[in-house]
PDB file as gemmi writes it, atoms N, CA and C in Angstrom:
CRYST1    1.000    1.000    1.000  90.00  90.00  90.00 P 1                      
ATOM      1  N   UNK A   1       0.822  -1.190   0.000  1.00  0.00           N  
ATOM      2  CA  UNK A   1       0.000   0.000   0.000  1.00  0.00           C  
ATOM      3  C   UNK A   1       0.868   1.257   0.000  1.00  0.00           C  
ATOM      4  N   UNK A   2       2.000   1.192   0.654  1.00  0.00           N  
ATOM      5  CA  UNK A   2       2.907   2.348   0.689  1.00  0.00           C  
ATOM      6  C   UNK A   2       3.392   2.695  -0.710  1.00  0.00           C  
ATOM      7  N   UNK A   3       3.639   1.680  -1.528  1.00  0.00           N  
ATOM      8  CA  UNK A   3       4.085   1.916  -2.904  1.00  0.00           C  
ATOM      9  C   UNK A   3       2.982   2.604  -3.710  1.00  0.00           C  
ATOM     10  N   UNK A   4       1.752   2.174  -3.537  1.00  0.00           N  
ATOM     11  CA  UNK A   4       0.620   2.788  -4.243  1.00  0.00           C  
ATOM     12  C   UNK A   4       0.494   4.259  -3.854  1.00  0.00           C  
ATOM     13  N   UNK A   5       0.596   4.564  -2.582  1.00  0.00           N  
ATOM     14  CA  UNK A   5       0.518   5.956  -2.121  1.00  0.00           C  
ATOM     15  C   UNK A   5       1.661   6.787  -2.683  1.00  0.00           C  
ATOM     16  N   UNK A   6       2.846   6.219  -2.750  1.00  0.00           N  
ATOM     17  CA  UNK A   6       3.992   6.922  -3.309  1.00  0.00           C  
ATOM     18  C   UNK A   6       3.777   7.236  -4.784  1.00  0.00           C  
ATOM     19  N   UNK A   7       3.237   6.284  -5.522  1.00  0.00           N  
ATOM     20  CA  UNK A   7       2.954   6.493  -6.945  1.00  0.00           C  
ATOM     21  C   UNK A   7       1.887   7.568  -7.118  1.00  0.00           C  
ATOM     22  N   UNK A   8       0.860   7.527  -6.316  1.00  0.00           N  
ATOM     23  CA  UNK A   8      -0.201   8.543  -6.407  1.00  0.00           C  
ATOM     24  C   UNK A   8       0.337   9.937  -6.145  1.00  0.00           C  
ATOM     25  N   UNK A   9       1.189  10.079  -5.151  1.00  0.00           N  
ATOM     26  CA  UNK A   9       1.771  11.395  -4.866  1.00  0.00           C  
ATOM     27  C   UNK A   9       2.625  11.858  -6.038  1.00  0.00           C  
ATOM     28  N   UNK A  10       3.358  10.956  -6.625  1.00  0.00           N  
ATOM     29  CA  UNK A  10       4.181  11.301  -7.779  1.00  0.00           C  
ATOM     30  C   UNK A  10       3.342  11.728  -8.965  1.00  0.00           C  
ATOM     31  N   UNK A  11       2.231  11.062  -9.198  1.00  0.00           N  
ATOM     32  CA  UNK A  11       1.341  11.424 -10.301  1.00  0.00           C  
ATOM     33  C   UNK A  11       0.706  12.780 -10.045  1.00  0.00           C  
ATOM     34  N   UNK A  12       0.360  13.064  -8.813  1.00  0.00           N  
ATOM     35  CA  UNK A  12      -0.248  14.347  -8.495  1.00  0.00           C  
ATOM     36  C   UNK A  12       0.725  15.486  -8.775  1.00  0.00           C  
ATOM     37  N   UNK A  13       1.989  15.251  -8.527  1.00  0.00           N  
ATOM     38  CA  UNK A  13       2.989  16.279  -8.791  1.00  0.00           C  
ATOM     39  C   UNK A  13       3.244  16.419 -10.290  1.00  0.00           C  
ATOM     40  N   UNK A  14       3.166  15.324 -11.001  1.00  0.00           N  
ATOM     41  CA  UNK A  14       3.464  15.343 -12.433  1.00  0.00           C  
ATOM     42  C   UNK A  14       2.304  15.865 -13.264  1.00  0.00           C  
ATOM     43  N   UNK A  15       1.084  15.724 -12.779  1.00  0.00           N  
ATOM     44  CA  UNK A  15      -0.093  16.099 -13.558  1.00  0.00           C  
ATOM     45  C   UNK A  15      -1.029  16.915 -12.682  1.00  0.00           C  
ATOM     46  N   UNK A  16      -1.049  18.196 -12.881  1.00  0.00           N  
ATOM     47  CA  UNK A  16      -1.859  19.105 -12.089  1.00  0.00           C  
ATOM     48  C   UNK A  16      -3.194  19.312 -12.806  1.00  0.00           C  
ATOM     49  N   UNK A  17      -4.222  18.648 -12.335  1.00  0.00           N  
ATOM     50  CA  UNK A  17      -5.523  18.704 -13.007  1.00  0.00           C  
ATOM     51  C   UNK A  17      -6.111  20.116 -13.008  1.00  0.00           C  
ATOM     52  N   UNK A  18      -5.869  20.869 -11.954  1.00  0.00           N  
ATOM     53  CA  UNK A  18      -6.396  22.237 -11.912  1.00  0.00           C  
ATOM     54  C   UNK A  18      -5.693  23.113 -12.949  1.00  0.00           C  
ATOM     55  N   UNK A  19      -4.414  22.895 -13.151  1.00  0.00           N  
ATOM     56  CA  UNK A  19      -3.667  23.629 -14.167  1.00  0.00           C  
ATOM     57  C   UNK A  19      -4.230  23.333 -15.556  1.00  0.00           C  
ATOM     58  N   UNK A  20      -4.512  22.086 -15.809  1.00  0.00           N  
ATOM     59  CA  UNK A  20      -5.094  21.686 -17.093  1.00  0.00           C  
ATOM     60  C   UNK A  20      -6.480  22.300 -17.261  1.00  0.00           C  
ATOM     61  N   UNK A  21      -7.257  22.331 -16.193  1.00  0.00           N  
ATOM     62  CA  UNK A  21      -8.605  22.908 -16.265  1.00  0.00           C  
ATOM     63  C   UNK A  21      -8.539  24.401 -16.594  1.00  0.00           C  
ATOM     64  N   UNK A  22      -7.585  25.108 -16.010  1.00  0.00           N  
ATOM     65  CA  UNK A  22      -7.420  26.541 -16.321  1.00  0.00           C  
ATOM     66  C   UNK A  22      -7.078  26.702 -17.791  1.00  0.00           C  
ATOM     67  N   UNK A  23      -6.169  25.884 -18.283  1.00  0.00           N  
ATOM     68  CA  UNK A  23      -5.776  25.965 -19.686  1.00  0.00           C  
ATOM     69  C   UNK A  23      -6.951  25.667 -20.616  1.00  0.00           C  
ATOM     70  N   UNK A  24      -7.787  24.716 -20.250  1.00  0.00           N  
ATOM     71  CA  UNK A  24      -8.958  24.391 -21.070  1.00  0.00           C  
ATOM     72  C   UNK A  24      -9.933  25.563 -21.118  1.00  0.00           C  
ATOM     73  N   UNK A  25     -10.144  26.213 -19.982  1.00  0.00           N  
ATOM     74  CA  UNK A  25     -11.052  27.363 -19.956  1.00  0.00           C  
ATOM     75  C   UNK A  25     -10.553  28.493 -20.846  1.00  0.00           C  
ATOM     76  N   UNK A  26      -9.255  28.671 -20.872  1.00  0.00           N  
ATOM     77  CA  UNK A  26      -8.678  29.764 -21.643  1.00  0.00           C  
ATOM     78  C   UNK A  26      -8.434  29.383 -23.101  1.00  0.00           C  
ATOM     79  N   UNK A  27      -8.673  28.142 -23.436  1.00  0.00           N  
ATOM     80  CA  UNK A  27      -8.383  27.635 -24.773  1.00  0.00           C  
ATOM     81  C   UNK A  27      -9.153  28.285 -25.901  1.00  0.00           C  
ATOM     82  N   UNK A  28     -10.302  28.860 -25.609  1.00  0.00           N  
ATOM     83  CA  UNK A  28     -11.092  29.470 -26.686  1.00  0.00           C  
ATOM     84  C   UNK A  28     -10.694  30.918 -26.960  1.00  0.00           C  
ATOM     85  N   UNK A  29      -9.721  31.428 -26.197  1.00  0.00           N  
ATOM     86  CA  UNK A  29      -9.207  32.761 -26.465  1.00  0.00           C  
ATOM     87  C   UNK A  29      -9.903  33.896 -25.733  1.00  0.00           C  
ATOM     88  N   UNK A  30     -10.967  33.600 -24.995  1.00  0.00           N  
ATOM     89  CA  UNK A  30     -11.643  34.661 -24.230  1.00  0.00           C  
ATOM     90  C   UNK A  30     -10.775  35.070 -23.043  1.00  0.00           C  
ATOM     91  N   UNK A  31     -10.699  36.360 -22.784  1.00  0.00           N  
ATOM     92  CA  UNK A  31      -9.967  36.861 -21.627  1.00  0.00           C  
ATOM     93  C   UNK A  31     -10.891  36.822 -20.413  1.00  0.00           C  
ATOM     94  N   UNK A  32     -10.474  36.116 -19.376  1.00  0.00           N  
ATOM     95  CA  UNK A  32     -11.294  35.957 -18.180  1.00  0.00           C  
ATOM     96  C   UNK A  32     -10.602  36.559 -16.970  1.00  0.00           C  
ATOM     97  N   UNK A  33     -11.408  36.983 -16.019  1.00  0.00           N  
ATOM     98  CA  UNK A  33     -10.888  37.413 -14.728  1.00  0.00           C  
ATOM     99  C   UNK A  33     -10.518  36.166 -13.920  1.00  0.00           C  
ATOM    100  N   UNK A  34      -9.519  36.256 -13.071  1.00  0.00           N  
ATOM    101  CA  UNK A  34      -9.192  35.106 -12.221  1.00  0.00           C  
ATOM    102  C   UNK A  34     -10.387  34.647 -11.376  1.00  0.00           C  
ATOM    103  N   UNK A  35     -11.198  35.593 -10.918  1.00  0.00           N  
ATOM    104  CA  UNK A  35     -12.374  35.222 -10.123  1.00  0.00           C  
ATOM    105  C   UNK A  35     -13.378  34.424 -10.952  1.00  0.00           C  
ATOM    106  N   UNK A  36     -13.506  34.750 -12.240  1.00  0.00           N  
ATOM    107  CA  UNK A  36     -14.405  33.992 -13.119  1.00  0.00           C  
ATOM    108  C   UNK A  36     -13.890  32.561 -13.297  1.00  0.00           C  
ATOM    109  N   UNK A  37     -12.591  32.418 -13.453  1.00  0.00           N  
ATOM    110  CA  UNK A  37     -11.992  31.087 -13.595  1.00  0.00           C  
ATOM    111  C   UNK A  37     -12.237  30.282 -12.326  1.00  0.00           C  
ATOM    112  N   UNK A  38     -12.000  30.898 -11.178  1.00  0.00           N  
ATOM    113  CA  UNK A  38     -12.199  30.214  -9.899  1.00  0.00           C  
ATOM    114  C   UNK A  38     -13.650  29.792  -9.716  1.00  0.00           C  
ATOM    115  N   UNK A  39     -14.578  30.660 -10.090  1.00  0.00           N  
ATOM    116  CA  UNK A  39     -16.000  30.335  -9.945  1.00  0.00           C  
ATOM    117  C   UNK A  39     -16.396  29.151 -10.828  1.00  0.00           C  
ATOM    118  N   UNK A  40     -15.930  29.148 -12.077  1.00  0.00           N  
ATOM    119  CA  UNK A  40     -16.270  28.053 -12.996  1.00  0.00           C  
ATOM    120  C   UNK A  40     -15.691  26.735 -12.496  1.00  0.00           C  
ATOM    121  N   UNK A  41     -14.459  26.779 -11.997  1.00  0.00           N  
ATOM    122  CA  UNK A  41     -13.804  25.548 -11.537  1.00  0.00           C  
ATOM    123  C   UNK A  41     -14.229  25.133 -10.136  1.00  0.00           C  
ATOM    124  N   UNK A  42     -14.838  26.058  -9.398  1.00  0.00           N  
ATOM    125  CA  UNK A  42     -15.189  25.756  -8.015  1.00  0.00           C  
ATOM    126  C   UNK A  42     -13.954  25.631  -7.142  1.00  0.00           C  
ATOM    127  N   UNK A  43     -12.921  26.391  -7.487  1.00  0.00           N  
ATOM    128  CA  UNK A  43     -11.645  26.342  -6.769  1.00  0.00           C  
ATOM    129  C   UNK A  43     -11.430  27.636  -6.004  1.00  0.00           C  
ATOM    130  N   UNK A  44     -10.610  27.577  -4.965  1.00  0.00           N  
ATOM    131  CA  UNK A  44     -10.274  28.820  -4.252  1.00  0.00           C  
ATOM    132  C   UNK A  44      -9.521  29.778  -5.170  1.00  0.00           C  
ATOM    133  N   UNK A  45      -9.781  31.052  -5.010  1.00  0.00           N  
ATOM    134  CA  UNK A  45      -9.132  32.052  -5.867  1.00  0.00           C  
ATOM    135  C   UNK A  45      -7.620  32.029  -5.718  1.00  0.00           C  
ATOM    136  N   UNK A  46      -7.136  31.780  -4.516  1.00  0.00           N  
ATOM    137  CA  UNK A  46      -5.688  31.750  -4.310  1.00  0.00           C  
ATOM    138  C   UNK A  46      -5.041  30.609  -5.089  1.00  0.00           C  
ATOM    139  N   UNK A  47      -5.732  29.504  -5.173  1.00  0.00           N  
ATOM    140  CA  UNK A  47      -5.229  28.357  -5.927  1.00  0.00           C  
ATOM    141  C   UNK A  47      -5.176  28.659  -7.420  1.00  0.00           C  
ATOM    142  N   UNK A  48      -6.211  29.299  -7.916  1.00  0.00           N  
ATOM    143  CA  UNK A  48      -6.257  29.676  -9.336  1.00  0.00           C  
ATOM    144  C   UNK A  48      -5.173  30.708  -9.640  1.00  0.00           C  
ATOM    145  N   UNK A  49      -4.964  31.644  -8.735  1.00  0.00           N  
ATOM    146  CA  UNK A  49      -3.923  32.652  -8.927  1.00  0.00           C  
ATOM    147  C   UNK A  49      -2.558  31.997  -9.066  1.00  0.00           C  
ATOM    148  N   UNK A  50      -2.273  30.990  -8.246  1.00  0.00           N  
ATOM    149  CA  UNK A  50      -0.994  30.277  -8.348  1.00  0.00           C  
ATOM    150  C   UNK A  50      -0.855  29.581  -9.700  1.00  0.00           C  
ATOM    151  N   UNK A  51      -1.937  28.999 -10.195  1.00  0.00           N  
ATOM    152  CA  UNK A  51      -1.892  28.327 -11.501  1.00  0.00           C  
ATOM    153  C   UNK A  51      -1.667  29.341 -12.614  1.00  0.00           C  
ATOM    154  N   UNK A  52      -2.327  30.490 -12.519  1.00  0.00           N  
ATOM    155  CA  UNK A  52      -2.164  31.553 -13.517  1.00  0.00           C  
ATOM    156  C   UNK A  52      -0.713  32.035 -13.530  1.00  0.00           C  
ATOM    157  N   UNK A  53      -0.142  32.240 -12.359  1.00  0.00           N  
ATOM    158  CA  UNK A  53       1.247  32.687 -12.276  1.00  0.00           C  
ATOM    159  C   UNK A  53       2.196  31.655 -12.886  1.00  0.00           C  
ATOM    160  N   UNK A  54       1.918  30.385 -12.641  1.00  0.00           N  
ATOM    161  CA  UNK A  54       2.761  29.328 -13.205  1.00  0.00           C  
ATOM    162  C   UNK A  54       2.668  29.316 -14.728  1.00  0.00           C  
ATOM    163  N   UNK A  55       1.468  29.450 -15.260  1.00  0.00           N  
ATOM    164  CA  UNK A  55       1.285  29.452 -16.713  1.00  0.00           C  
ATOM    165  C   UNK A  55       1.908  30.689 -17.351  1.00  0.00           C  
ATOM    166  N   UNK A  56       1.804  31.822 -16.683  1.00  0.00           N  
ATOM    167  CA  UNK A  56       2.420  33.030 -17.214  1.00  0.00           C  
ATOM    168  C   UNK A  56       3.947  32.883 -17.214  1.00  0.00           C  
ATOM    169  N   UNK A  57       4.476  32.286 -16.164  1.00  0.00           N  
ATOM    170  CA  UNK A  57       5.916  32.091 -16.061  1.00  0.00           C  
ATOM    171  C   UNK A  57       6.491  31.218 -17.166  1.00  0.00           C  
ATOM    172  N   UNK A  58       5.676  30.313 -17.703  1.00  0.00           N  
ATOM    173  CA  UNK A  58       6.135  29.453 -18.791  1.00  0.00           C  
ATOM    174  C   UNK A  58       5.787  30.021 -20.162  1.00  0.00           C  
ATOM    175  N   UNK A  59       5.113  31.180 -20.173  1.00  0.00           N  
ATOM    176  CA  UNK A  59       4.767  31.824 -21.434  1.00  0.00           C  
ATOM    177  C   UNK A  59       3.551  31.240 -22.132  1.00  0.00           C  
ATOM    178  N   UNK A  60       2.773  30.428 -21.439  1.00  0.00           N  
ATOM    179  CA  UNK A  60       1.594  29.796 -22.041  1.00  0.00           C  
ATOM    180  C   UNK A  60       0.385  30.725 -22.086  1.00  0.00           C  
ATOM    181  N   UNK A  61       0.376  31.726 -21.207  1.00  0.00           N  
ATOM    182  CA  UNK A  61      -0.726  32.690 -21.175  1.00  0.00           C  
ATOM    183  C   UNK A  61      -0.166  34.092 -21.011  1.00  0.00           C  
ATOM    184  N   UNK A  62      -1.010  35.077 -21.245  1.00  0.00           N  
ATOM    185  CA  UNK A  62      -0.665  36.480 -21.029  1.00  0.00           C  
ATOM    186  C   UNK A  62      -1.652  37.078 -20.046  1.00  0.00           C  
ATOM    187  N   UNK A  63      -1.141  37.959 -19.222  1.00  0.00           N  
ATOM    188  CA  UNK A  63      -1.979  38.693 -18.283  1.00  0.00           C  
ATOM    189  C   UNK A  63      -1.971  40.151 -18.723  1.00  0.00           C  
ATOM    190  N   UNK A  64      -3.177  40.708 -18.849  1.00  0.00           N  
ATOM    191  CA  UNK A  64      -3.311  42.108 -19.276  1.00  0.00           C  
ATOM    192  C   UNK A  64      -4.255  42.831 -18.329  1.00  0.00           C  
ATOM    193  N   UNK A  65      -4.051  44.137 -18.156  1.00  0.00           N  
ATOM    194  CA  UNK A  65      -4.962  44.911 -17.290  1.00  0.00           C  
ATOM    195  C   UNK A  65      -6.397  44.832 -17.821  1.00  0.00           C  
ATOM    196  N   UNK A  66      -7.336  44.806 -16.898  1.00  0.00           N  
ATOM    197  CA  UNK A  66      -8.749  44.806 -17.276  1.00  0.00           C  
ATOM    198  C   UNK A  66      -9.124  46.225 -17.694  1.00  0.00           C  
ATOM    199  N   UNK A  67      -9.603  46.412 -18.925  1.00  0.00           N  
ATOM    200  CA  UNK A  67      -9.940  47.762 -19.384  1.00  0.00           C  
ATOM    201  C   UNK A  67     -11.099  48.386 -18.609  1.00  0.00           C  
ATOM    202  N   UNK A  68     -11.936  47.557 -17.993  1.00  0.00           N  
ATOM    203  CA  UNK A  68     -13.092  48.068 -17.253  1.00  0.00           C  
ATOM    204  C   UNK A  68     -12.777  48.384 -15.787  1.00  0.00           C  
ATOM    205  N   UNK A  69     -11.683  47.815 -15.273  1.00  0.00           N  
ATOM    206  CA  UNK A  69     -11.341  47.967 -13.863  1.00  0.00           C  
ATOM    207  C   UNK A  69      -9.818  47.941 -13.731  1.00  0.00           C  
ATOM    208  N   UNK A  70      -9.229  49.096 -13.511  1.00  0.00           N  
ATOM    209  CA  UNK A  70      -7.786  49.209 -13.443  1.00  0.00           C  
ATOM    210  C   UNK A  70      -7.137  48.433 -12.310  1.00  0.00           C  
ATOM    211  N   UNK A  71      -7.921  47.985 -11.349  1.00  0.00           N  
ATOM    212  CA  UNK A  71      -7.367  47.223 -10.227  1.00  0.00           C  
ATOM    213  C   UNK A  71      -7.224  45.752 -10.529  1.00  0.00           C  
ATOM    214  N   UNK A  72      -7.832  45.300 -11.606  1.00  0.00           N  
ATOM    215  CA  UNK A  72      -7.883  43.874 -11.911  1.00  0.00           C  
ATOM    216  C   UNK A  72      -7.147  43.585 -13.220  1.00  0.00           C  
ATOM    217  N   UNK A  73      -7.069  42.306 -13.530  1.00  0.00           N  
ATOM    218  CA  UNK A  73      -6.440  41.889 -14.777  1.00  0.00           C  
ATOM    219  C   UNK A  73      -7.219  40.737 -15.388  1.00  0.00           C  
ATOM    220  N   UNK A  74      -7.007  40.559 -16.668  1.00  0.00           N  
ATOM    221  CA  UNK A  74      -7.628  39.453 -17.398  1.00  0.00           C  
ATOM    222  C   UNK A  74      -6.546  38.534 -17.913  1.00  0.00           C  
ATOM    223  N   UNK A  75      -6.897  37.272 -17.983  1.00  0.00           N  
ATOM    224  CA  UNK A  75      -5.967  36.234 -18.426  1.00  0.00           C  
ATOM    225  C   UNK A  75      -6.330  35.828 -19.837  1.00  0.00           C  
TER     226      UNK A  75                                                      
END                                                                             
């Protein structure tokens, strides 16, 4: 059983399902607010923010200021 748990932990690190879900939402090219992404996924906003930062760091997405609200940004 210890081996199974070790494999599961390794798979969780190798495949981040929430990261994939964020990428799928953004796949159609619509710019979304992080709060909109979190609401659709049913995930905490802080968790979604970390995924957005990771994707931006790898150049997979762009973050731009929200034209309607200077305090926010769209992905």
